[in-house]
XYZ file of C-alpha atoms in Angstrom:
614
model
C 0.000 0.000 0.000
C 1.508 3.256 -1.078
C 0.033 7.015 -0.365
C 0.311 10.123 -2.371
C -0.454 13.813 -1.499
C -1.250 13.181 2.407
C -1.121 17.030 3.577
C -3.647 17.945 6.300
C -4.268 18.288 9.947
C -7.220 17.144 11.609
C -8.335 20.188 13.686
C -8.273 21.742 9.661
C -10.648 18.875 7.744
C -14.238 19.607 8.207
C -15.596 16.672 5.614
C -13.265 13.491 4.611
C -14.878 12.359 1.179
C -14.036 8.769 0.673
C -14.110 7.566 -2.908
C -13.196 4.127 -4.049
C -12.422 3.746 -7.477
C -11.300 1.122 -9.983
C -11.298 1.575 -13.785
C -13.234 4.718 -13.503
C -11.041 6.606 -16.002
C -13.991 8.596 -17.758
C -16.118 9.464 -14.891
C -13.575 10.242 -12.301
C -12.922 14.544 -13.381
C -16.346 14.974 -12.521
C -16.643 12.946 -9.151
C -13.336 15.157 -7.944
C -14.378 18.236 -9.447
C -17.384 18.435 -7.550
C -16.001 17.305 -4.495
C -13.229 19.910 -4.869
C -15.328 23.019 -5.388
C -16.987 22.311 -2.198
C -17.123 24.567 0.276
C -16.072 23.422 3.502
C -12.800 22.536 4.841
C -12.361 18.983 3.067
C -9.860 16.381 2.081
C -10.395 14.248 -0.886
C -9.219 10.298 0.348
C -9.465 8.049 -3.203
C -8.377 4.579 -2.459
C -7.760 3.383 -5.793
C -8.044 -0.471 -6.087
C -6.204 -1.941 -8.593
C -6.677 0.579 -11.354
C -5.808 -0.477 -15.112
C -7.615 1.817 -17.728
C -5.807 5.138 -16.479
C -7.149 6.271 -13.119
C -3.957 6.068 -11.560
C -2.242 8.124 -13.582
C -5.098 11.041 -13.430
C -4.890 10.427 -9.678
C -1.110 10.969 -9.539
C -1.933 14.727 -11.261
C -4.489 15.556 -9.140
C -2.626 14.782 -6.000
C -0.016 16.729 -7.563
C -2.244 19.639 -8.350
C -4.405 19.580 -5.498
C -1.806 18.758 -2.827
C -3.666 20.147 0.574
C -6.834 18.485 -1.001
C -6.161 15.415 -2.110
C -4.913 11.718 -0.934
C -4.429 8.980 -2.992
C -4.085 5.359 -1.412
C -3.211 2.374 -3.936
C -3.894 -1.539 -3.294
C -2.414 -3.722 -5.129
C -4.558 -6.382 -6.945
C -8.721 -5.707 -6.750
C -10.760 -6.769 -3.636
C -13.635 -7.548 -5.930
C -15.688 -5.237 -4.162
C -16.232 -1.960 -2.200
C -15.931 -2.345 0.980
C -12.101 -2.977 1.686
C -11.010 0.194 -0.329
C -13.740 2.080 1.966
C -12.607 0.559 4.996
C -9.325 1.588 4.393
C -10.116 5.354 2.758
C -11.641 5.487 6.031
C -8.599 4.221 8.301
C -6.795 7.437 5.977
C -9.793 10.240 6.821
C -9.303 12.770 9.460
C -12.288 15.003 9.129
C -14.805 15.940 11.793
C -17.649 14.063 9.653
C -17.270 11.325 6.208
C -18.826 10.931 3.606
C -18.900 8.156 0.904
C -18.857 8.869 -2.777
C -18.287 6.381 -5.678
C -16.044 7.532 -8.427
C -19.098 7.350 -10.975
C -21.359 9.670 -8.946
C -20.884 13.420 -7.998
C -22.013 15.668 -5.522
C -24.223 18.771 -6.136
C -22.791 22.389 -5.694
C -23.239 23.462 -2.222
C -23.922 19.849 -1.296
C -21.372 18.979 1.937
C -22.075 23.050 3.156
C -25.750 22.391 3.396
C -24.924 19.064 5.272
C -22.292 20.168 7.840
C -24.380 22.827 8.518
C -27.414 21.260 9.106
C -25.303 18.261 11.410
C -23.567 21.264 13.001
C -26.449 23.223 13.946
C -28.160 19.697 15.168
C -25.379 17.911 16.861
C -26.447 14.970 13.905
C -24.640 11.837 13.927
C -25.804 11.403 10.136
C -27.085 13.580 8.005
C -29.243 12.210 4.472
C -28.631 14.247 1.530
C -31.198 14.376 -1.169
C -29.943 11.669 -4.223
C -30.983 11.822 -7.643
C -30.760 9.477 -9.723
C -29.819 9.578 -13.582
C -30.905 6.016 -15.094
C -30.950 4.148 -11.971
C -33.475 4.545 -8.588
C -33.186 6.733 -6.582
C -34.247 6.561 -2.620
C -37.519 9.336 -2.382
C -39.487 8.438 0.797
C -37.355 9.927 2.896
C -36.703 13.224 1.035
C -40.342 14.780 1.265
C -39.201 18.032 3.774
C -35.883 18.910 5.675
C -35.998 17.468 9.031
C -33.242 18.535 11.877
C -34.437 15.431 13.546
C -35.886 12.960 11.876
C -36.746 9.451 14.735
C -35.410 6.459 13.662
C -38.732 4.491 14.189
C -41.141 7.395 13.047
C -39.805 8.670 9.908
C -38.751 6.939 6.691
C -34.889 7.374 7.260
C -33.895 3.415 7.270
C -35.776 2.723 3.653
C -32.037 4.642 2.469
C -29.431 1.553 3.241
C -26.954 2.963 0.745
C -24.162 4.693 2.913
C -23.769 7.942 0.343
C -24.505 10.195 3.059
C -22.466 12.247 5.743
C -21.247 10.476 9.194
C -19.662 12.141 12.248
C -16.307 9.969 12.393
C -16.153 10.220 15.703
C -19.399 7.631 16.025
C -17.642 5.594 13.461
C -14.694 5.446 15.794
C -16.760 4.723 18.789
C -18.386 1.861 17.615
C -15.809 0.729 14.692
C -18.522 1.011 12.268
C -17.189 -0.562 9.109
C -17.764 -2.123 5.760
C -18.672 -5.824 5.407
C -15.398 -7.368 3.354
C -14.662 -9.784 0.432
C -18.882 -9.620 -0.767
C -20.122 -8.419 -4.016
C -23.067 -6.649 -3.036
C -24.731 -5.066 0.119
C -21.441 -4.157 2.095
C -22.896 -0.545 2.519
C -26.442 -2.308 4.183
C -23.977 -3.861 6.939
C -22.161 -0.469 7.710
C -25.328 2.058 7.614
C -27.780 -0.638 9.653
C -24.727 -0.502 12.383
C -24.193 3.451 12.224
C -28.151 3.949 12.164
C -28.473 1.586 15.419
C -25.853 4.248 17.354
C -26.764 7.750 15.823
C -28.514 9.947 18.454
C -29.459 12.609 16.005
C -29.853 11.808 12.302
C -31.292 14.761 10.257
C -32.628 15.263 6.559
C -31.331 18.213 3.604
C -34.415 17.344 1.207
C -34.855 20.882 -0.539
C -31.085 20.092 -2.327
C -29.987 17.921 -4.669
C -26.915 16.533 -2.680
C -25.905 13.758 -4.614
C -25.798 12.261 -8.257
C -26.231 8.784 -8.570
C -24.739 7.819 -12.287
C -25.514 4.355 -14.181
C -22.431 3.534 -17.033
C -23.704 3.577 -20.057
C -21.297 0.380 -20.964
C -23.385 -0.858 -17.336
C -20.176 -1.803 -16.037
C -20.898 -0.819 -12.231
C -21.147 -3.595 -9.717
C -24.429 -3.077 -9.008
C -25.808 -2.672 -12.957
C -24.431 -5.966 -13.366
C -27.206 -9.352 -14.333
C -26.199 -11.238 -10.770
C -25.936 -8.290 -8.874
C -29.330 -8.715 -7.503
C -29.377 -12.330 -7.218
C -32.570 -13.061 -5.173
C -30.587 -16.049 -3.442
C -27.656 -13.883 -2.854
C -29.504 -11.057 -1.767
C -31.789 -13.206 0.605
C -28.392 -14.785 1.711
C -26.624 -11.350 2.511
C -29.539 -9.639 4.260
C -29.397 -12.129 7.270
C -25.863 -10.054 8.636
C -27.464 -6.463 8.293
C -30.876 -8.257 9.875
C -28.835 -10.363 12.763
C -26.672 -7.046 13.234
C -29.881 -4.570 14.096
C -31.720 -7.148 16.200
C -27.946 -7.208 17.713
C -28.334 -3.395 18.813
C -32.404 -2.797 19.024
C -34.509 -4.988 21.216
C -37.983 -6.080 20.384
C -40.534 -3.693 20.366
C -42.046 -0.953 18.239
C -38.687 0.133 16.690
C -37.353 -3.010 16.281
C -40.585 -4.050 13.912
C -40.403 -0.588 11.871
C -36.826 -1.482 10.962
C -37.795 -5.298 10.594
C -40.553 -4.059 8.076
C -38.347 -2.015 5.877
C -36.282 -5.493 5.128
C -39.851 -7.667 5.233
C -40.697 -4.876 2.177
C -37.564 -4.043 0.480
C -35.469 -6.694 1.308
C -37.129 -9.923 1.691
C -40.803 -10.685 0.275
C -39.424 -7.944 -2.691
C -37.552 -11.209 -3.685
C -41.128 -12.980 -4.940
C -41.684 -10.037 -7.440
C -39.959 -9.393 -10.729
C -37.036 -11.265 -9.657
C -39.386 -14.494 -8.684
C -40.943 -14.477 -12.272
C -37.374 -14.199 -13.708
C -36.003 -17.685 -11.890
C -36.784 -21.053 -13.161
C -38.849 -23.605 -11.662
C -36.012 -24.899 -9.407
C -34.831 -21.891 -7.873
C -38.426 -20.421 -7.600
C -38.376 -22.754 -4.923
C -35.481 -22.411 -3.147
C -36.268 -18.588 -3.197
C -39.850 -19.402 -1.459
C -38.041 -21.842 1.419
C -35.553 -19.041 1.695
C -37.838 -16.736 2.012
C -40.086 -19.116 4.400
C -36.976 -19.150 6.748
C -36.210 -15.600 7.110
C -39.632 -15.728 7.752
C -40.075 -17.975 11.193
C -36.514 -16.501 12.566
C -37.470 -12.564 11.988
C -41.169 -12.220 11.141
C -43.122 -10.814 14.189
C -46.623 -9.626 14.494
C -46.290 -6.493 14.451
C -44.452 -6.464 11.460
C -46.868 -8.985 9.775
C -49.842 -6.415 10.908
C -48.071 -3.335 8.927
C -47.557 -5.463 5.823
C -49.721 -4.634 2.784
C -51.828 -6.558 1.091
C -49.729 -7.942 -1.656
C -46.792 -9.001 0.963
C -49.525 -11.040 3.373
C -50.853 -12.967 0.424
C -47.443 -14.022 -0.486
C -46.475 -14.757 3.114
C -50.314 -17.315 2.872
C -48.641 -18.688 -0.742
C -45.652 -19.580 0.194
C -45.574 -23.502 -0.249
C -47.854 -22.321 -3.455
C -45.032 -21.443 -5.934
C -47.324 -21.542 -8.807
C -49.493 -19.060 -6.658
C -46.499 -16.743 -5.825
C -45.566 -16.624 -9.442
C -49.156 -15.231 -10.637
C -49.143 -12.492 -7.819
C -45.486 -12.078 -9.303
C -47.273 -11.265 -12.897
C -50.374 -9.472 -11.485
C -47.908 -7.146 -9.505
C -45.337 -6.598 -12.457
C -48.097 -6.342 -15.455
C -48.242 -3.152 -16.977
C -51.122 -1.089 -15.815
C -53.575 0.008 -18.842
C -55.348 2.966 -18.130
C -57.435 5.953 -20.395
C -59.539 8.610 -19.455
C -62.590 8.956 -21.743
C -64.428 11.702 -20.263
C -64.498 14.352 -17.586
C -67.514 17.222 -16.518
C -69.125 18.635 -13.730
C -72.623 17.242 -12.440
C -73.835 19.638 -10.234
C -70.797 19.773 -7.641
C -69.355 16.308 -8.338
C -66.814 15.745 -11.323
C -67.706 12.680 -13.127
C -64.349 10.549 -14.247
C -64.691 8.123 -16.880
C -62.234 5.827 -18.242
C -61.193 2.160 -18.787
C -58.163 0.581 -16.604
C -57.256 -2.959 -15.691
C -53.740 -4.853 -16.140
C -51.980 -6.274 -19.229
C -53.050 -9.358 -20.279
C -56.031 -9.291 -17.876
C -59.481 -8.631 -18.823
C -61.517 -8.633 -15.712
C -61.054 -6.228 -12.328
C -62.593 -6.805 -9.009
C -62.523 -3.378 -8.228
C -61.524 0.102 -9.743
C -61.457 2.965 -7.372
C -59.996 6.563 -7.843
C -57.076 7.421 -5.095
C -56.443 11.502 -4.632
C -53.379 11.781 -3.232
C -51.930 15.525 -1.555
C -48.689 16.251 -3.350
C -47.553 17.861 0.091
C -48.714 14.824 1.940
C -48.763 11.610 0.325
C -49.804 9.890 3.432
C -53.015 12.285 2.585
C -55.203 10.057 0.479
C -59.096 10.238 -0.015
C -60.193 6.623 -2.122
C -63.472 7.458 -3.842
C -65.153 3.941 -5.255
C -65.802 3.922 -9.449
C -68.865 1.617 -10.471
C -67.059 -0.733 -13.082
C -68.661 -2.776 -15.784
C -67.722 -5.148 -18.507
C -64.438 -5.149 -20.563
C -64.298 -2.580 -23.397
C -64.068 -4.210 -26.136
C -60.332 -4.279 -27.408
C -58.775 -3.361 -24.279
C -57.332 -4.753 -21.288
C -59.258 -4.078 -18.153
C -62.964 -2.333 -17.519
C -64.900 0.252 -18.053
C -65.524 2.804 -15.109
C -66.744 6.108 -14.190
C -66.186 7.528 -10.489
C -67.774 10.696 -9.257
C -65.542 13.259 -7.057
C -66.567 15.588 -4.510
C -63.831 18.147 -4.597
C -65.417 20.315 -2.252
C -64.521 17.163 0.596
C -60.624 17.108 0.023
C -58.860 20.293 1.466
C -56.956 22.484 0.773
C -53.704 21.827 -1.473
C -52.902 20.198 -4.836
C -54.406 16.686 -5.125
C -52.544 14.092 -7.884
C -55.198 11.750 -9.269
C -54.912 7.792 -9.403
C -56.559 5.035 -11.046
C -56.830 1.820 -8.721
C -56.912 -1.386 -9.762
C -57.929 -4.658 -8.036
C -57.310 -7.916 -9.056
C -57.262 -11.562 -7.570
C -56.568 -8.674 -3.870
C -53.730 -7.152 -5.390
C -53.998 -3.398 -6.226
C -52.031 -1.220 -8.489
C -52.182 2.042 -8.499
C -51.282 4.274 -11.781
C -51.038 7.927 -12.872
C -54.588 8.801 -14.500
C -54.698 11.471 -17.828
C -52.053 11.489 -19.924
C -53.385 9.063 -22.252
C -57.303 10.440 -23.001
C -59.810 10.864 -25.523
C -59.411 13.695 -28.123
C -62.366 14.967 -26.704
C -62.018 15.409 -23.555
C -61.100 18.492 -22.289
C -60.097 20.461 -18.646
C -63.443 21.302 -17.140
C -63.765 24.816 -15.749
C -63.126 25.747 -12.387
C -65.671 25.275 -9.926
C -66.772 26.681 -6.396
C -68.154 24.686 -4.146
C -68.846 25.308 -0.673
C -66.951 28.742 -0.633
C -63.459 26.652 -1.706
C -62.310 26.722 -5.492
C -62.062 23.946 -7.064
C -59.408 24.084 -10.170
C -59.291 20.129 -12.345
C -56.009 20.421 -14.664
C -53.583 18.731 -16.688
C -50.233 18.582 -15.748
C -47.315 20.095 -17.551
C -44.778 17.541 -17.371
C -47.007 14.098 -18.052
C -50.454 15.641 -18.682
C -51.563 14.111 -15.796
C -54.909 15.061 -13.990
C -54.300 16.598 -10.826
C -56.803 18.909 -8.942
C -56.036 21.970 -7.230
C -58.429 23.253 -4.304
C -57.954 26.497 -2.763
C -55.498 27.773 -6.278
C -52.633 26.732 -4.992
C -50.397 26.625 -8.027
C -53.126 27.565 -10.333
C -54.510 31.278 -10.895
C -57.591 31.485 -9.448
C -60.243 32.864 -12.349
C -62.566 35.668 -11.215
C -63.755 39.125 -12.079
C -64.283 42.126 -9.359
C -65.779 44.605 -11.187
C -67.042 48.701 -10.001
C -70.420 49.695 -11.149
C -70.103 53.244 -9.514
C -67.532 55.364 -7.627
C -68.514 59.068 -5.631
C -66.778 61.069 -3.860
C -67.583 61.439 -0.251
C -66.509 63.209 2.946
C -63.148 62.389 4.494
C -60.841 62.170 1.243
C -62.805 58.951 0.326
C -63.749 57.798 -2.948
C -67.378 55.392 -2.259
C -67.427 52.523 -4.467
C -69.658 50.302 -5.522
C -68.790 46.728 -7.073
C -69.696 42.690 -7.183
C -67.867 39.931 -7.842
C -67.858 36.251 -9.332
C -65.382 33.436 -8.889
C -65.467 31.236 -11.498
C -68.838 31.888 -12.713
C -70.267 31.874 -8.969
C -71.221 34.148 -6.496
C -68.880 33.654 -3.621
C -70.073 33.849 0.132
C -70.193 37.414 2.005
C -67.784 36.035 4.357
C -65.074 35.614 1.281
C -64.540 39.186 0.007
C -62.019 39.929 2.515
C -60.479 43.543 1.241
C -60.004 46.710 -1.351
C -56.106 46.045 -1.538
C -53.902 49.137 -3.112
C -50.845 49.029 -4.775
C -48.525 51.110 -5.576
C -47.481 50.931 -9.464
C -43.479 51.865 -8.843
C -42.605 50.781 -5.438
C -44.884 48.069 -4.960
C -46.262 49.824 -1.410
C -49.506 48.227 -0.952
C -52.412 49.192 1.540
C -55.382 47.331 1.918
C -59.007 48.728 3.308
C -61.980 47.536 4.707
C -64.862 45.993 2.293
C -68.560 45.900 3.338
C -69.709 42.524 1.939
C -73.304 42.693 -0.007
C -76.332 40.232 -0.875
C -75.493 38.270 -4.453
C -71.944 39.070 -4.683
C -71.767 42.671 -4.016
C -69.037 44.849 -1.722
C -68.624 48.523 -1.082
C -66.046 50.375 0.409
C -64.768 53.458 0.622
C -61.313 54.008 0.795
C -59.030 57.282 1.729
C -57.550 57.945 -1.522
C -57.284 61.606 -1.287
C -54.486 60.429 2.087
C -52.663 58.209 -0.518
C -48.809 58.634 -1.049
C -47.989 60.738 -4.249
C -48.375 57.636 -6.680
C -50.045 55.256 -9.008
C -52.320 52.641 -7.169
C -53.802 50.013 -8.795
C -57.085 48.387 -7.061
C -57.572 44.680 -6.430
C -60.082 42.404 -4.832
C -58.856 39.947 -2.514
C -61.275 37.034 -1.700
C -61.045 33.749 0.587
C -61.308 30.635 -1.935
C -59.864 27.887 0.330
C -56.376 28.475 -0.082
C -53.725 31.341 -0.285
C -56.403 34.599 -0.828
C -57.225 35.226 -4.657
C -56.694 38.353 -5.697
C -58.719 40.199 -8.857
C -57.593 43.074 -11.020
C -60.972 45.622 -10.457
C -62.487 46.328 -13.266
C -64.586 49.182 -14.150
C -65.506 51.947 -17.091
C -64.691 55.441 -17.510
C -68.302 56.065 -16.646
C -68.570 54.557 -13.933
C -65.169 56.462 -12.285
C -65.812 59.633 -10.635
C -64.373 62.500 -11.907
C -60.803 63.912 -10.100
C -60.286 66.309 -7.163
C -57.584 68.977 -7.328
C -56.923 70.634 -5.130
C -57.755 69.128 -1.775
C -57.624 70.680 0.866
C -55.841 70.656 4.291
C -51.873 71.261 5.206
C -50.095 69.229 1.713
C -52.112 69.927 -1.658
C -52.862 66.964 -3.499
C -54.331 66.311 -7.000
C -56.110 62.934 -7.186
C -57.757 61.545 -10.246
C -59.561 57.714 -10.442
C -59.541 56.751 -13.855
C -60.140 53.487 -16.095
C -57.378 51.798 -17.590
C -57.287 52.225 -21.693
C -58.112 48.402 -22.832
C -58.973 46.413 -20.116
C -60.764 48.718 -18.392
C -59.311 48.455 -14.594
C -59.767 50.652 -11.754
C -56.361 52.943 -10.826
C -55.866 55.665 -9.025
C -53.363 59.032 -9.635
C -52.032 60.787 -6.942
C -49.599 63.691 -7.074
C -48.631 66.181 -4.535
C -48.699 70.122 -5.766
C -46.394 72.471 -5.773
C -45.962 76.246 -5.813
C -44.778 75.585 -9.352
C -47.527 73.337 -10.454
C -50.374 75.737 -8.991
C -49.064 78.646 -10.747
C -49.078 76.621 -13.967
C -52.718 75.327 -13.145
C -53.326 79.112 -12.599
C -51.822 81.416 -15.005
C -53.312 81.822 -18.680
């Protein structure tokens, strides 16, 4: 083992980035580029394992260019996997906190800042980073909000096994935390189970893309490789990272949360895709492997959280031929169109055919509306469902949708589909009728409700309260006065979307100023049908040019409306007015659109004697 470039001090190294790396020649500028430009006190430790395409050699000149920054530790030979050369770039690290990149990823700008920060300002023993993935999967669950604390057993933080995320050393230290050796696949499982049983704090940067992870194109990587996910070899290797957290976590309520994440992801995901993909011979095997994990780990409690899918194959377990038709139900390709959409009364009607490839029959269709800012937030309306359409895959249905019942925020919709009690759930919208179009808004029960199509997928999504959406509405004047007090009396009414909103909506006259963006708002008087009055102090207005809107309560962030109005119906102007500072103020209607604004200057000596003289 030889070293290169090992300036530093430890009292100096905020971050130690460990990167492994072996043939990694085209990928490897970017990985060190982006670990270089961070901004934190960092060193750079690439263990480079038995490098023969030219990674050494572009090593050797960044070491040499990047002296303070970089060290570069060579092993002779390969280990054949990742965990030795992170073991020992670890052994090499002398930063406050570590984190673990591969030489075919890259971190985002601003990445390891945001993260010491956030473990700095939280005392966190790890902190999660949010990963994005270009051409392989991504872990999302867990990335919904920033979280300075975020409980092991109430939060989603142990679905991410993968150990690309930033460690206080000193915990590593503590509890010599390290890499399982000499395996292929899941050595980063054993050392982020370990480090999650000891962390006391463990916090979440979700509003920053933190880390990039890369497939090869040539699919060279470890894990892109056919056997990499060998359900026997998978089913094989989870028992350490299982036996090693029941090690550290007794029974109870935590210990089943964590024991459900491998039930999910680890274990009973083995009777899926990669069930249907085995032979005959090995189907089996994977169900008695499966069956054993099963009597040595499965508790209640974790059996109770399961969904529906996952207890079915737990009851089909000596049914291969069973387990291998939930398999195909599970990974068929969900079929879905939407073949009409409109209002009746204060219900929207969804109609549509959906079932599963190669399947022409559905127990049940349902629609799920899911809250974009909580997707624990679903509301599962039932869809009467009749015969096949004929030349499809699946059933007819049509559902119909109180909007008015959801809340407040952006709701995604979903087709469900049930068959032989497994359901699959799909995006609903993007593939329609010609005909069908986005219905208008809609207000029901004094909260808008806006149906539209997504940008990205076309997708139907709803949004109650306008939200993301602008809110459609006209406030319109039908007379202004003058009256005493420097007021200007108005008279208006107001629809939102076509209806009259509630009294207890139109909240407020709000002014703004055209230039510096000042705004003032004033009282409204609420009327019968839609009507308001109010009469603001325009003649006290800063020297200016205001521009009136209407705000009004729909549900969700206040709505506001452009007034509209006609030169007829706007009083005519008053200059001067009286009292200590002249003032010269003229309502007027806006050429074109016709909206109510509002000039205000302040006279001077000057100005009077040209108002004055001939």
């Amino acid at each position: 083992m030889t070293t290169a470039g090992t300036d530093g001090g430890e009292d100096a190294v905020d971050v130690s980035v460990v990167i492994p790396a072996r043939d990694c020649r085209p990928y490897l500028d970017r990985c060190l580029t982006s670990a270089l430009v961070q901004r934190v006190k960092k060193e750079i430790v690439v263990v480079d394992d038995g490098s023969t395409d030219g990674t050494a050699e572009l090593l050797d000149l960044y070491a040499a260019y990047h002296r303070a920054s970089v060290k570069v530790v060579r092993l002779e030979g390969s280990s054949g996997g990742a965990g030795r050369p992170r073991n020992i770039g670890l052994e090499h690290a002398t930063g406050r906190y570590v984190f673990f990149c591969d030489a075919d990823d890259y971190l985002g700008p601003e990445a390891l800042e945001r993260m010491v920060a956030m473990a700095d300002r939280n005392d966190s023993d790890i902190v999660l980073g949010r990963i994005v993935g270009h051409g392989r999967r991504a872990p999302a669950s867990m990335f919904h909000r920033d979280a300075d604390r975020a409980p092991l057993g109430d939060s989603a933080v142990y679905n991410s096994l993968c150990c690309f995320k930033l460690f206080r050393r000193e915990m590593l230290e503590r509890h010599r935390i390290r890499f399982a050796e000499r395996v292929m696949i899941g050595e980063d499982i054993h050392f982020t189970v370990h480090a999650f049983c000891h962390a006391d704090v463990i916090s979440v940067v979700a509003e920053h893309d933190c880390y990039h992870l890369v497939a090869r194109p040539d699919g060279s990587s470890i894990m892109q490789q056919a056997g990499s996910r060998d359900p026997l070899g998978w089913l094989t290797m989870i028992r350490g990272p299982i036996a090693l957290m029941a090690e550290h976590v007794p029974p109870g309520p935590l210990r089943d949360h964590l024991l459900l994440r491998h039930f999910k992801l680890d274990v009973l995901a083995q009777l899926g895709v990669p069930f249907l993909q085995a032979g005959e011979v090995r189907r089996k095997d994977i169900a008695q492997e499966v069956a054993a994990l099963c009597d040595e780990w499965l508790t209640p409690g974790v059996r109770a959280r399961l969904s529906g899918i996952d207890r079915r194959r737990l009851a089909s377990l000596e049914d291969v031929d069973r387990l291998a038709r939930l398999a195909s139900i599970e990974s068929a390709a969900v079929r879905r169109r939407l073949t009409g959409l409109r209002w009746e009364a204060d219900r929207l009607v969804v109609t549509g055919t959906a079932g599963l490839e190669g399947v022409r029959t559905a127990e049940g269709v349902s629609l799920v509306l899911r809250s974009r800012a909580e997707p624990a937030r679903e509301v599962v309306v039932p869809a009467a469902h009749g015969p096949a359409r004929s030349g499809c895959d699946g059933v007819e249905f049509a559902a119909r949708v109180d909007l008015g019942a959801l809340g407040s925020g952006v709701w995604d919709v979903r087709v469900a589909i049930e068959v032989e009690g497994v359901v699959r759930h799909a995006r609903l919208g993007a593939d329609r009728d010609d005909d069908v179009l986005r219905p208008a808004p809609r207000l029901i029960r004094e909260v808008v409700a806006i149906p539209y199509f997504t940008k990205d997928n076309g997708n139907l999504s709803v949004d109650v309260g306008g939200h993301l959406l602008a809110v459609p509405g006209t406030a319109r004047i039908t007379r202004t006065r003058w009256a005493l007090g420097q007021r200007l009396a108005v008279d208006g009414e107001v629809l939102v979307g076509g209806c009259v909103p509630a009294a207890s909506a139109i909240r407020r006259l709000v002014w703004r100023e055209r230039r510096t963006g000042q705004e003032r708002a004033d009282r409204v008087v609420p009327l019968p049908g839609g009507g308001f009055a109010a009469r603001p102090p325009v003649g006290r207005f800063a020297p200016g040019t205001w521009d009136a809107y209407l705000e009004v309560e729909v549900g969700g962030p206040p709505a506001r409306f452009r007034v509209e109005t006609d030169a007829a119906a706007v009083a005519g102007p008053r200059r001067p007015w009286g009292g200590i500072v002249l003032r010269s103020v003229r309502p007027y209607a806006t050429p074109g659109k016709g909206r109510l604004s509002t000039v205000v200057r302040k006279l001077t000596a000057k100005s009077l004697l040209r108002r004055f003289m001939p």
